[in-house]
Short mmCIF file of C-alpha atoms in Angstrom, two decimals:
data_model
loop_
_atom_site.label_atom_id
_atom_site.label_comp_id
_atom_site.label_asym_id
_atom_site.label_seq_id
_atom_site.Cartn_x
_atom_site.Cartn_y
_atom_site.Cartn_z
CA MET A 1 -27.12 0.23 15.05
CA ALA A 2 -25.91 1.37 11.75
CA SER A 3 -27.99 0.73 8.66
CA THR A 4 -26.70 -1.33 5.79
CA PHE A 5 -26.22 1.90 3.75
CA GLN A 6 -23.98 3.47 6.46
CA GLN A 7 -22.00 0.07 6.90
CA ARG A 8 -21.36 0.04 3.09
CA TYR A 9 -20.77 3.85 3.24
CA LEU A 10 -18.15 3.44 5.86
CA ALA A 11 -16.56 0.20 4.34
CA THR A 12 -16.07 2.09 0.87
CA TYR A 13 -14.54 4.86 2.56
CA ARG A 14 -12.19 2.65 4.26
CA TRP A 15 -11.06 1.32 0.90
CA MET A 16 -10.78 4.72 -0.47
CA LEU A 17 -8.30 5.73 2.50
CA LEU A 18 -6.40 2.41 2.26
CA GLY A 19 -6.03 2.85 -1.40
CA ARG A 20 -4.60 6.61 -0.84
CA VAL A 21 -2.36 5.45 2.03
CA LEU A 22 -0.74 2.53 0.14
CA GLU A 23 -0.41 4.61 -3.27
CA ASP A 24 1.36 7.18 -0.97
CA ARG A 25 3.88 4.67 0.22
CA ILE A 26 4.42 3.30 -3.13
CA ALA A 27 5.16 6.74 -4.68
CA SER A 28 7.50 7.28 -1.65
CA LEU A 29 9.46 4.37 -2.69
CA TYR A 30 9.59 5.14 -6.47
CA ARG A 31 10.87 8.61 -5.73
CA SER A 32 13.52 7.23 -3.40
CA GLY A 33 14.92 5.24 -6.31
CA GLY A 34 15.97 1.76 -6.88
CA ALA A 35 13.05 -0.32 -5.25
CA ILE A 36 10.40 0.10 -8.07
CA VAL A 37 11.01 -0.57 -11.65
CA GLY A 38 8.58 1.13 -13.95
CA GLY A 39 6.15 3.93 -13.68
CA VAL A 40 4.04 4.63 -10.82
CA TYR A 41 0.26 6.02 -11.68
CA LEU A 42 -1.70 7.08 -8.67
CA GLY A 43 -5.36 7.22 -8.28
CA ARG A 44 -5.16 10.48 -6.27
CA GLY A 45 -8.48 11.92 -6.46
CA GLN A 46 -10.22 9.22 -8.19
CA GLU A 47 -10.51 6.87 -5.08
CA ALA A 48 -14.42 7.65 -4.63
CA PHE A 49 -15.29 6.72 -8.35
CA SER A 50 -12.94 3.47 -8.06
CA ALA A 51 -13.89 2.26 -4.62
CA ALA A 52 -17.63 2.67 -4.91
CA LEU A 53 -17.45 0.40 -8.10
CA GLY A 54 -15.31 -2.29 -6.50
CA ALA A 55 -17.31 -2.18 -3.29
CA SER A 56 -20.51 -2.48 -5.31
CA LEU A 57 -19.59 -5.98 -6.72
CA ALA A 58 -20.04 -9.25 -5.15
CA HIS A 59 -18.03 -12.50 -4.66
CA GLY A 60 -18.28 -14.55 -8.14
CA ASP A 61 -18.52 -11.16 -10.04
CA VAL A 62 -16.12 -10.12 -12.75
CA PHE A 63 -14.17 -6.65 -12.34
CA GLY A 64 -11.75 -5.12 -15.00
CA PRO A 65 -9.51 -2.70 -13.24
CA LEU A 66 -7.45 0.06 -14.94
CA ILE A 67 -4.23 1.74 -13.81
CA ARG A 68 -5.76 4.11 -11.26
CA ASP A 69 -8.19 1.75 -9.73
CA MET A 70 -6.13 0.75 -6.54
CA ALA A 71 -9.21 1.44 -4.20
CA GLY A 72 -11.56 -0.42 -6.50
CA ARG A 73 -9.31 -3.27 -6.64
CA LEU A 74 -8.69 -3.61 -2.70
CA ALA A 75 -12.53 -3.16 -2.33
CA PHE A 76 -13.26 -6.06 -4.77
CA GLY A 77 -10.97 -8.10 -2.77
CA GLU A 78 -7.51 -7.87 -3.89
CA PRO A 79 -4.94 -9.06 -1.35
CA LEU A 80 -3.09 -6.11 -0.09
CA LEU A 81 0.15 -8.12 -0.46
CA ASP A 82 -0.60 -8.26 -4.34
CA PRO A 83 0.31 -4.55 -5.38
CA VAL A 84 3.28 -4.30 -3.11
CA ARG A 85 5.01 -7.58 -4.26
CA THR A 86 4.17 -6.65 -7.81
CA TYR A 87 5.41 -3.28 -7.62
CA LEU A 88 8.48 -4.60 -6.13
CA GLY A 89 9.11 -7.51 -8.74
CA SER A 90 8.58 -10.02 -6.31
CA ALA A 91 8.04 -13.64 -7.69
CA LEU A 92 5.57 -14.21 -4.89
CA GLY A 93 3.42 -11.77 -6.65
CA PRO A 94 0.36 -12.92 -8.70
CA MET A 95 2.52 -11.93 -12.01
CA ARG A 96 5.49 -13.78 -10.55
CA GLY A 97 7.62 -10.75 -11.06
CA ARG A 98 7.22 -11.25 -14.89
CA ASP A 99 5.16 -8.34 -15.90
CA GLY A 100 5.06 -4.71 -15.51
CA ASN A 101 4.18 -3.29 -12.05
CA ILE A 102 0.51 -2.03 -12.99
CA HIS A 103 -0.61 -5.22 -15.43
CA ARG A 104 -1.62 -7.49 -12.26
CA GLY A 105 -4.49 -9.59 -11.78
CA ARG A 106 -6.27 -12.86 -10.80
CA PRO A 107 -8.33 -14.06 -13.90
CA ALA A 108 -9.42 -16.94 -11.63
CA ALA A 109 -10.65 -14.68 -9.09
CA GLY A 110 -12.75 -12.80 -11.51
CA MET A 111 -9.94 -10.04 -12.04
CA PRO A 112 -8.29 -10.13 -15.41
CA ALA A 113 -4.94 -8.32 -15.67
CA MET A 114 -5.10 -4.75 -16.62
CA ILE A 115 -4.31 -4.03 -20.46
CA SER A 116 -2.60 -0.72 -21.17
CA HIS A 117 -4.76 -0.57 -24.55
CA LEU A 118 -7.53 0.71 -22.33
CA GLY A 119 -10.53 0.00 -24.42
CA SER A 120 -9.47 -3.68 -24.81
CA LEU A 121 -10.30 -4.46 -21.27
CA VAL A 122 -14.04 -3.87 -21.66
CA SER A 123 -13.80 -6.53 -24.33
CA VAL A 124 -12.36 -8.86 -21.96
CA VAL A 125 -14.92 -8.56 -19.29
CA SER A 126 -17.66 -8.89 -22.00
CA GLY A 127 -15.85 -12.12 -23.07
CA MET A 128 -15.74 -13.47 -19.62
CA LEU A 129 -19.49 -12.81 -19.06
CA MET A 130 -20.37 -14.50 -22.16
CA ALA A 131 -18.00 -17.51 -21.56
CA ARG A 132 -19.55 -17.83 -18.19
CA ARG A 133 -23.26 -17.80 -19.93
CA MET A 134 -22.14 -20.42 -22.32
CA GLN A 135 -20.68 -22.59 -19.78
CA GLY A 136 -24.00 -22.51 -17.81
CA LYS A 137 -22.36 -20.89 -14.60
CA ALA A 138 -24.40 -18.85 -12.30
CA PRO A 139 -25.17 -15.29 -13.39
CA CYS A 140 -22.88 -12.68 -12.44
CA VAL A 141 -22.11 -8.75 -12.97
CA GLY A 142 -19.12 -7.73 -15.01
CA ALA A 143 -17.60 -4.21 -14.45
CA SER A 144 -14.92 -2.18 -15.86
CA SER A 145 -13.65 1.47 -15.75
CA ILE A 146 -12.48 3.51 -18.40
CA GLY A 147 -11.60 7.26 -19.05
CA ASP A 148 -13.27 9.63 -21.57
CA GLY A 149 -10.35 9.15 -24.04
CA GLY A 150 -10.67 5.48 -23.86
CA THR A 151 -14.20 5.50 -25.15
CA SER A 152 -12.99 6.86 -28.48
CA THR A 153 -11.34 3.60 -29.12
CA GLY A 154 -12.61 1.03 -31.53
CA ALA A 155 -12.30 -1.64 -28.96
CA PHE A 156 -14.30 0.10 -26.56
CA HIS A 157 -17.30 0.32 -29.26
CA GLU A 158 -17.16 -3.28 -30.42
CA ALA A 159 -17.34 -4.57 -26.74
CA LEU A 160 -20.25 -2.25 -25.70
CA ASN A 161 -22.11 -2.83 -29.09
CA MET A 162 -21.62 -6.68 -28.19
CA ALA A 163 -22.76 -6.34 -24.56
CA ALA A 164 -25.83 -4.44 -25.76
CA VAL A 165 -26.76 -6.93 -28.26
CA GLU A 166 -26.25 -9.96 -26.09
CA LYS A 167 -27.78 -8.07 -23.15
CA LEU A 168 -24.69 -8.72 -20.87
CA PRO A 169 -24.95 -7.75 -17.24
CA LEU A 170 -22.03 -5.33 -17.83
CA VAL A 171 -21.26 -2.10 -15.86
CA ILE A 172 -19.08 0.35 -17.28
CA ALA A 173 -17.97 3.50 -15.17
CA VAL A 174 -16.43 6.19 -17.31
CA ALA A 175 -14.06 8.53 -15.52
CA ASN A 176 -14.40 12.01 -17.51
CA ASN A 177 -11.70 14.20 -16.49
CA GLN A 178 -12.00 16.62 -19.31
CA TYR A 179 -8.65 15.14 -21.12
CA ALA A 180 -7.05 12.18 -22.87
CA TYR A 181 -3.53 12.74 -22.32
CA SER A 182 -3.50 16.50 -23.80
CA THR A 183 -6.75 16.03 -25.82
CA PRO A 184 -9.92 17.77 -24.50
CA VAL A 185 -13.14 16.25 -24.62
CA SER A 186 -14.37 18.85 -27.39
CA LYS A 187 -11.93 17.09 -29.85
CA GLN A 188 -13.39 13.69 -28.50
CA TYR A 189 -17.06 13.86 -29.15
CA ALA A 190 -19.87 16.05 -30.36
CA CYS A 191 -22.65 15.17 -28.35
CA ALA A 192 -23.46 17.42 -25.05
CA ASP A 193 -22.50 14.83 -22.41
CA LEU A 194 -20.51 11.65 -22.87
CA VAL A 195 -23.47 9.88 -21.32
CA ASP A 196 -25.47 10.37 -24.14
CA ARG A 197 -23.72 7.80 -26.23
CA ALA A 198 -25.36 5.18 -24.32
CA VAL A 199 -28.57 5.78 -26.27
CA GLY A 200 -27.00 4.77 -29.39
CA TYR A 201 -26.00 1.54 -27.93
CA GLY A 202 -29.63 1.05 -26.49
CA VAL A 203 -28.25 0.91 -22.87
CA GLY A 204 -29.10 3.09 -20.00
CA GLY A 205 -26.68 5.62 -19.01
CA TYR A 206 -26.32 7.91 -15.72
CA SER A 207 -24.24 10.98 -15.09
CA ILE A 208 -22.99 11.56 -11.50
CA ASP A 209 -20.37 13.20 -9.61
CA GLY A 210 -17.65 10.73 -9.24
CA THR A 211 -16.00 12.59 -6.40
CA ASP A 212 -19.11 12.47 -4.03
#
């Protein structure tokens, strides 16, 4: 019988594969023209990083996914029809066809809608954790992903600083792909490793291979 670790391993791989196949189909529709309005941004190569985060959360937790987090969204429990309906502008989707195809979410289910101003979503997740604490609700974990460039924003600093001071159960996964659009990491921060920033906030930081 497979161990619990093996079961989680296989389940996470399933979400990676499903995210890749779904996005490949969406990209094909986009290239064919007409079916999808707006941009399509793929998480190709980032599935392991994303799915591992979404699969590590439990029902009742909070997940703030970003633009390339299809695998993580599915692993967290997003219905498969949600991205399809949103990309096709269907009124049956979670945003009722009234928002951009990537700005979808279900806040009542613990998944706020994605915000293009990337650092801002960390603030939203921190705020949701604070709200639950003030309401006396059962403790939960909040998580969000962000890119290396997003960590240079003021919103990221404010959110992480508040989370550290309030000791919020917040996990931030940073996908460091060495560039923020065209800006290399050498122009973004002076520390040897981005994870070194965690010490300044008084929080734990870990550097791992996000493709393993």
